[in-house]
Short mmCIF file of C-alpha atoms in Angstrom, two decimals:
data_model
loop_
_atom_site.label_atom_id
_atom_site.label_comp_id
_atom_site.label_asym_id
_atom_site.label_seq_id
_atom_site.Cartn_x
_atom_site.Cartn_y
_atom_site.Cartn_z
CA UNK A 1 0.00 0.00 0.00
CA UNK A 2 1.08 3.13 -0.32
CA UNK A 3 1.02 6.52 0.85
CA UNK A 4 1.62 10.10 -0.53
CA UNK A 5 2.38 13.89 1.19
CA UNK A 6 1.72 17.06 -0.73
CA UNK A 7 4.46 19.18 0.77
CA UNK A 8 6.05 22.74 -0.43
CA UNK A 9 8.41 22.45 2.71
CA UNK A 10 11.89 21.01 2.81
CA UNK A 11 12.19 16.91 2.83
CA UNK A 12 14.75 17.10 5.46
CA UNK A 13 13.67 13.78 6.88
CA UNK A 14 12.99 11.83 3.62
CA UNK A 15 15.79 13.69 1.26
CA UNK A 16 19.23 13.20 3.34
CA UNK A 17 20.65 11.30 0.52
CA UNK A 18 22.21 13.24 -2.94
CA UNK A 19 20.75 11.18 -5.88
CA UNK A 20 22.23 9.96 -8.93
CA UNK A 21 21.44 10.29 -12.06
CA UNK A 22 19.93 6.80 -13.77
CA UNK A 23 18.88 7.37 -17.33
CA UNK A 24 16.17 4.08 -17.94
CA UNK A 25 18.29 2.18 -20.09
CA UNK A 26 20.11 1.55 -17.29
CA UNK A 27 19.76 -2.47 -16.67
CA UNK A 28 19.93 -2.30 -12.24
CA UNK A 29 18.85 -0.06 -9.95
CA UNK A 30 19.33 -0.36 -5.74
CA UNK A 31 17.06 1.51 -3.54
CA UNK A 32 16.07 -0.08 0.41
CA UNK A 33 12.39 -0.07 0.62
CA UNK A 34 8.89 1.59 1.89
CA UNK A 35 5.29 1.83 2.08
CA UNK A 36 2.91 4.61 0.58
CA UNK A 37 -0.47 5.78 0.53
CA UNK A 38 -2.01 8.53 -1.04
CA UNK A 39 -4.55 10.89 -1.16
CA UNK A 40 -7.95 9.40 -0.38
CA UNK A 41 -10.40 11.68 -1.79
CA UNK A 42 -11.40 9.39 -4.21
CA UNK A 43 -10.54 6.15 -5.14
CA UNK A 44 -9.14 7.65 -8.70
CA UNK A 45 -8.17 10.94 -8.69
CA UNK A 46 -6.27 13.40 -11.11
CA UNK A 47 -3.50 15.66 -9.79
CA UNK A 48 -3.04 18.99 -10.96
CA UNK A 49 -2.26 22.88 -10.10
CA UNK A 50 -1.75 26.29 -12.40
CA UNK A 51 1.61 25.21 -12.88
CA UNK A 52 2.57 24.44 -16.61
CA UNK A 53 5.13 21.80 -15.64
CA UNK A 54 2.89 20.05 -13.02
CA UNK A 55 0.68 19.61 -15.88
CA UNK A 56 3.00 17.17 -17.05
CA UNK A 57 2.88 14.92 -14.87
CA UNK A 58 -0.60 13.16 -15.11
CA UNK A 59 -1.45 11.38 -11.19
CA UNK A 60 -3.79 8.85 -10.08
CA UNK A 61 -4.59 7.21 -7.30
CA UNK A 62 -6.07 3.77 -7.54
CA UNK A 63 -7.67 1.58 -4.84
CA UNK A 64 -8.16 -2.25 -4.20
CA UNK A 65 -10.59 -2.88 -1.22
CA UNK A 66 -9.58 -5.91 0.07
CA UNK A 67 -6.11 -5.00 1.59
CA UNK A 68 -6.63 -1.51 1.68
CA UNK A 69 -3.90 -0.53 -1.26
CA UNK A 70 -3.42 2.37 -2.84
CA UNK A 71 -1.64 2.05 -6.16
CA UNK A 72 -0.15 4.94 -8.07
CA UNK A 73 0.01 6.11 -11.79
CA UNK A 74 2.39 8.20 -12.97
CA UNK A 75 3.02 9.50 -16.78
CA UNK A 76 4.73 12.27 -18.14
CA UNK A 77 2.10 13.60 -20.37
CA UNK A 78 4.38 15.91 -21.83
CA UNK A 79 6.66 13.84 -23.53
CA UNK A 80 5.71 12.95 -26.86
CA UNK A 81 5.81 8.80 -25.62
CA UNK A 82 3.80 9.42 -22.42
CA UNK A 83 5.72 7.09 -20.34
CA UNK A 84 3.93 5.87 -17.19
CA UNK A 85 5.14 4.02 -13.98
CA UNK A 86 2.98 1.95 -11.47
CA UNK A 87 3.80 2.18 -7.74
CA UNK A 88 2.92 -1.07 -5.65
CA UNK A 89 0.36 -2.62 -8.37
CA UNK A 90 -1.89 -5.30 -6.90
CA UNK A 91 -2.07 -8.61 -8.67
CA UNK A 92 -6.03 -8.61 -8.23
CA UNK A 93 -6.47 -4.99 -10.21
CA UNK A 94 -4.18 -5.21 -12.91
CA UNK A 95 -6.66 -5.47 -15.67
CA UNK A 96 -8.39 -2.58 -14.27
CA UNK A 97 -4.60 -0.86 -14.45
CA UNK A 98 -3.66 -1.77 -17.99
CA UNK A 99 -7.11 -0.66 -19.23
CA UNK A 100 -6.90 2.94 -17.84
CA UNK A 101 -3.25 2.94 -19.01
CA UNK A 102 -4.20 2.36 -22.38
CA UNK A 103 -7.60 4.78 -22.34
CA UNK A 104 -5.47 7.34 -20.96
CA UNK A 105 -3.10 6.88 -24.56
CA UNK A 106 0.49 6.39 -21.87
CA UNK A 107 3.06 3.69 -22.49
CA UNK A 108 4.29 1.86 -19.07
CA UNK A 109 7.46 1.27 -18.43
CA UNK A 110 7.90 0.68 -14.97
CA UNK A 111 5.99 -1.18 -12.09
CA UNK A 112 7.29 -0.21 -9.03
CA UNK A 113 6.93 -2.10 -5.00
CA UNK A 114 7.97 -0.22 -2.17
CA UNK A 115 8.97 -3.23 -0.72
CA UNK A 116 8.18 -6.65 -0.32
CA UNK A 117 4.52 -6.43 0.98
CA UNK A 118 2.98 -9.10 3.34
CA UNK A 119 -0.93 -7.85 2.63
CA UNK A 120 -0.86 -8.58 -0.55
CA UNK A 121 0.48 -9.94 -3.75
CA UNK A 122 2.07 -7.65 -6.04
CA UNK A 123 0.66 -6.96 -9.74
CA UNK A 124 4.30 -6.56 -11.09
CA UNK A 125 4.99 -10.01 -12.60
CA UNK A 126 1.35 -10.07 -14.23
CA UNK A 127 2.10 -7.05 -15.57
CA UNK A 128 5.77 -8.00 -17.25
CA UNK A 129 3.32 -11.13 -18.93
CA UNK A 130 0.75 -8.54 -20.34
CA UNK A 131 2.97 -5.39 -21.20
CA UNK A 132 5.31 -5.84 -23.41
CA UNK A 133 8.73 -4.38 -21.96
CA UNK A 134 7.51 -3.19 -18.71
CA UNK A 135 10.42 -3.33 -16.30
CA UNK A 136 10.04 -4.71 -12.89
CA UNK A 137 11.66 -2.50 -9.54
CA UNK A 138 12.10 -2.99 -5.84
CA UNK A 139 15.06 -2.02 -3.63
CA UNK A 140 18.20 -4.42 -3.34
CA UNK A 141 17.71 -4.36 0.07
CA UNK A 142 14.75 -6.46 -0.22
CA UNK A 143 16.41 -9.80 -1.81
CA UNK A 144 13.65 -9.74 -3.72
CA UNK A 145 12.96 -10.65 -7.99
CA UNK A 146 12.95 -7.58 -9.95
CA UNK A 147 14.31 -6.63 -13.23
CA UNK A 148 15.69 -3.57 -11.82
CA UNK A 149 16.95 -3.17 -8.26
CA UNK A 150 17.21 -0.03 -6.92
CA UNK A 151 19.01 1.72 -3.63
CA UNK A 152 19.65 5.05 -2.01
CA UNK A 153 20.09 7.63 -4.37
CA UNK A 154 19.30 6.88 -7.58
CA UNK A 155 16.60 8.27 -9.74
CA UNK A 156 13.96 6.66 -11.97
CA UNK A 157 13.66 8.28 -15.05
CA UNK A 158 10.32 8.18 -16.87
CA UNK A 159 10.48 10.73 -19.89
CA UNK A 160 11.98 13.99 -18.59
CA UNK A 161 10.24 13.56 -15.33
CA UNK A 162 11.90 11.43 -12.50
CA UNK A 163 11.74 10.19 -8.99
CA UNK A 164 14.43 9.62 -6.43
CA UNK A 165 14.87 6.88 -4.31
CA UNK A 166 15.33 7.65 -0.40
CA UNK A 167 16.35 4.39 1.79
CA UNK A 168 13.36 4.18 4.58
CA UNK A 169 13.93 0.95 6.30
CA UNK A 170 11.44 0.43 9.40
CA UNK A 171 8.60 -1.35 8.50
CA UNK A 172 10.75 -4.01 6.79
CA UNK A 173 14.56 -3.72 5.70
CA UNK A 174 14.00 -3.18 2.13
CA UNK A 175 11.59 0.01 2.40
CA UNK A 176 12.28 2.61 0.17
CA UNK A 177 10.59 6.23 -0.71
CA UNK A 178 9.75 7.60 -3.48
CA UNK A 179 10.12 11.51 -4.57
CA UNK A 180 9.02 13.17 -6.85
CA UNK A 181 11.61 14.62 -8.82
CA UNK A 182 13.95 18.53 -7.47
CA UNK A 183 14.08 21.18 -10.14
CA UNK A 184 13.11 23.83 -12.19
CA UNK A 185 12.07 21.31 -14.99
CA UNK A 186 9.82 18.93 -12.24
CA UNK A 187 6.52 19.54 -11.17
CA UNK A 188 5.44 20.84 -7.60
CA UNK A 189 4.35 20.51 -5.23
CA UNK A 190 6.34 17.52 -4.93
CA UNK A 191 5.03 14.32 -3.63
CA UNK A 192 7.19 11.72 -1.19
CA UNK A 193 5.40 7.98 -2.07
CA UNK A 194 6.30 6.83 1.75
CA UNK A 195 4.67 3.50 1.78
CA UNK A 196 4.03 1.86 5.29
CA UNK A 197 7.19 3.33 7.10
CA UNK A 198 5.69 6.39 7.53
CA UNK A 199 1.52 6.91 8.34
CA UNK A 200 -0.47 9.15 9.34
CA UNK A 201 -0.38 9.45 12.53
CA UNK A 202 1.98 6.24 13.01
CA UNK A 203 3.69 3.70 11.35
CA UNK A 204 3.96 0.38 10.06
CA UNK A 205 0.00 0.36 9.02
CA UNK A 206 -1.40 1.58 5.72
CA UNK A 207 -4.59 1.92 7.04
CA UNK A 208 -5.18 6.09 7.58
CA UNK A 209 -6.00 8.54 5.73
CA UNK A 210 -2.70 11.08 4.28
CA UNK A 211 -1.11 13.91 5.82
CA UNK A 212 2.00 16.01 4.88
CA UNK A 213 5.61 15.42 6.33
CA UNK A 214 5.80 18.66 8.38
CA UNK A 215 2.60 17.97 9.82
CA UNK A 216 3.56 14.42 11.17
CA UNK A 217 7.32 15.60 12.26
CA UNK A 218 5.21 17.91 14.48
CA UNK A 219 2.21 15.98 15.68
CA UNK A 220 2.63 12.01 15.08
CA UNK A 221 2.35 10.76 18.41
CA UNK A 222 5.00 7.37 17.93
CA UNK A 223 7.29 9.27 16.04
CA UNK A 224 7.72 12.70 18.33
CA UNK A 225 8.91 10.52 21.38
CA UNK A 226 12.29 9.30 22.10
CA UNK A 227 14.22 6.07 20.89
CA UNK A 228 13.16 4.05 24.14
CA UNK A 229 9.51 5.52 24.16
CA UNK A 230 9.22 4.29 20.50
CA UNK A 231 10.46 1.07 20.93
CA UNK A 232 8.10 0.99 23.67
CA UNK A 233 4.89 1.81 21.88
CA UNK A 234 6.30 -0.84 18.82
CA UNK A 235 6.48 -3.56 21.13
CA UNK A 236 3.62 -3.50 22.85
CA UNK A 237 1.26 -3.08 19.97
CA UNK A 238 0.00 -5.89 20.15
CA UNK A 239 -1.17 -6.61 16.17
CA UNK A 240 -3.00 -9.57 14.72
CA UNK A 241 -0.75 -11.51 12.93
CA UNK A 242 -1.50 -10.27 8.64
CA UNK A 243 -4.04 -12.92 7.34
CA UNK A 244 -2.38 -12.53 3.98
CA UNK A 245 1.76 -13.09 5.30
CA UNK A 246 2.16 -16.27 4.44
CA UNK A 247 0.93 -16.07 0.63
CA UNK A 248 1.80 -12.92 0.46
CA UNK A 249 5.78 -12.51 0.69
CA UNK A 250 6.65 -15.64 -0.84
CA UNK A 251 5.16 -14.64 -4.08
CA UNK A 252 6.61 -11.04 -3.69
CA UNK A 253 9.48 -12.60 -3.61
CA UNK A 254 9.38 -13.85 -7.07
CA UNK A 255 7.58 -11.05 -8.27
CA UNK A 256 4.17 -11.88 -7.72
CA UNK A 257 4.32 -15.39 -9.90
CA UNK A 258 3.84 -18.09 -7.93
CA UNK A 259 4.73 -20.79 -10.21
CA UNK A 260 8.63 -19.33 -10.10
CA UNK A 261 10.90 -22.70 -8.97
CA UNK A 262 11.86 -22.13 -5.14
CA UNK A 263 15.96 -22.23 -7.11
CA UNK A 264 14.89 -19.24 -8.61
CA UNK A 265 13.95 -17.60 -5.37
CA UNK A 266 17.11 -19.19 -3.48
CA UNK A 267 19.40 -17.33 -6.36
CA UNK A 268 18.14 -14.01 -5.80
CA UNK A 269 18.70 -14.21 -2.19
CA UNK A 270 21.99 -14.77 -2.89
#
């Protein structure tokens, strides 16, 4: 699932890291990993401001029900190819994704996991069998199956628009974020795709509504306290256990394609 903060104010916390330039030819990425979630006034939603460059960049937030995920589109509608990336596609809605991806005239290149999720199964590998030359990405961090793996620093290119890749771990050790690209030729306000690290009003859950990253530096109630406090609070949760763990990551692992041999799973980990 995933998350997303409309911010004009500085990314101290998220942006510590100087990116580097990755054009998309390039054949691996590294990023650690992260949840997001977005902005829930709709279930599909355009984003746009007075801004001639924002109105490049075509937004949408898309929802699946049953595990509560928020999955991104991204295009830059601009370009004469209108190259699009998905962030943390779910396996269940990926018809529903290529269809509006095709009605909306873009060309996807990317489909993008914050990490390796245990709520649901990831769209990704259905999408590399229905796309033609869509290019799979997680972070290296989460010795997971990708076509692309991804770490701190390095930006994701998708026509003249990009995001950068800011190492999050928390929620699991592969958590990344994603930014929307710095610049006078990228959009704003910018947009930080903070998966399940950071929520609103806590962590580790993707299951409240969106917020912006000044406003939970100042008020989020785990993540104002001290070290000990938080650890605290973490451990004494007290969570059910995810009813969807145990099918969940080990097809992540592989992509989301569950008939992958377990020797193809062992030599990624490696």
């Amino acid at each position: 699932m995933l998350r997303v903060s409309l911010h004009r104010l500085s990314l101290s916390a998220l942006c510590s890291y100087p990116p580097r330039s990755l054009s998309p030819r390039h054949q691996t990425f590294s990023f650690p990993q992260l949840r997001t979630r977005a902005i829930p006034l709709s279930t599909m939603r355009d984003f746009s401001t007075s801004s001639d460059l924002t109105t490049k960049l075509l937004f949408r937030q898309l929802f699946e029900k049953d595990s509560s995920t928020y999955t991104y589109l991204l295009a830059d509608v601009g370009h004469p190819d209108k190259p699009a990336l998905l962030i943390d596609p779910v396996d269940k809605t990926v018809d529903r994704d290529i269809s509006l991806v095709k009605d909306l005239g873009l060309r996807l290149i990317y489909a993008i996991n914050t990490h390796v999720h245990a709520d649901h199964i990831t769209g990704t590998g259905l999408l590399k069998t229905k796309v033609p030359g869509v290019k799979s990405v997680i972070s290296k961090a989460s010795n997971s199956k990708a076509d692309m793996h991804i770490e701190a620093g390095d930006k994701i290119y998708f026509g003249d628009l990009f995001l950068e890749v800011r190492a999050t771990p928390g929620h699991t050790q592969g958590c990344v974020t994603y930014v929307t690209g710095d610049g006078p030729d990228q959009p704003t306000p910018r947009m930080a795709f903070t998966g399940d690290t950071l929520l609103i009003r806590g962590c580790g859950r993707t299951d409240f509504q969106v917020s912006t990253v000044g406003e939970e530096i100042q008020y989020n109630p785990r993540l104002t306290k001290g070290e000990e406090t938080f650890k605290s609070i973490m451990e004494n949760l007290n969570l059910p256990y995810p009813k969807m763990i145990d099918v969940a990551v080990p097809a992540n692992l592989v992509c989301g394609l569950q008939d992958d041999s377990a020797e193809s799973v062992a030599a990624t980990s490696k």
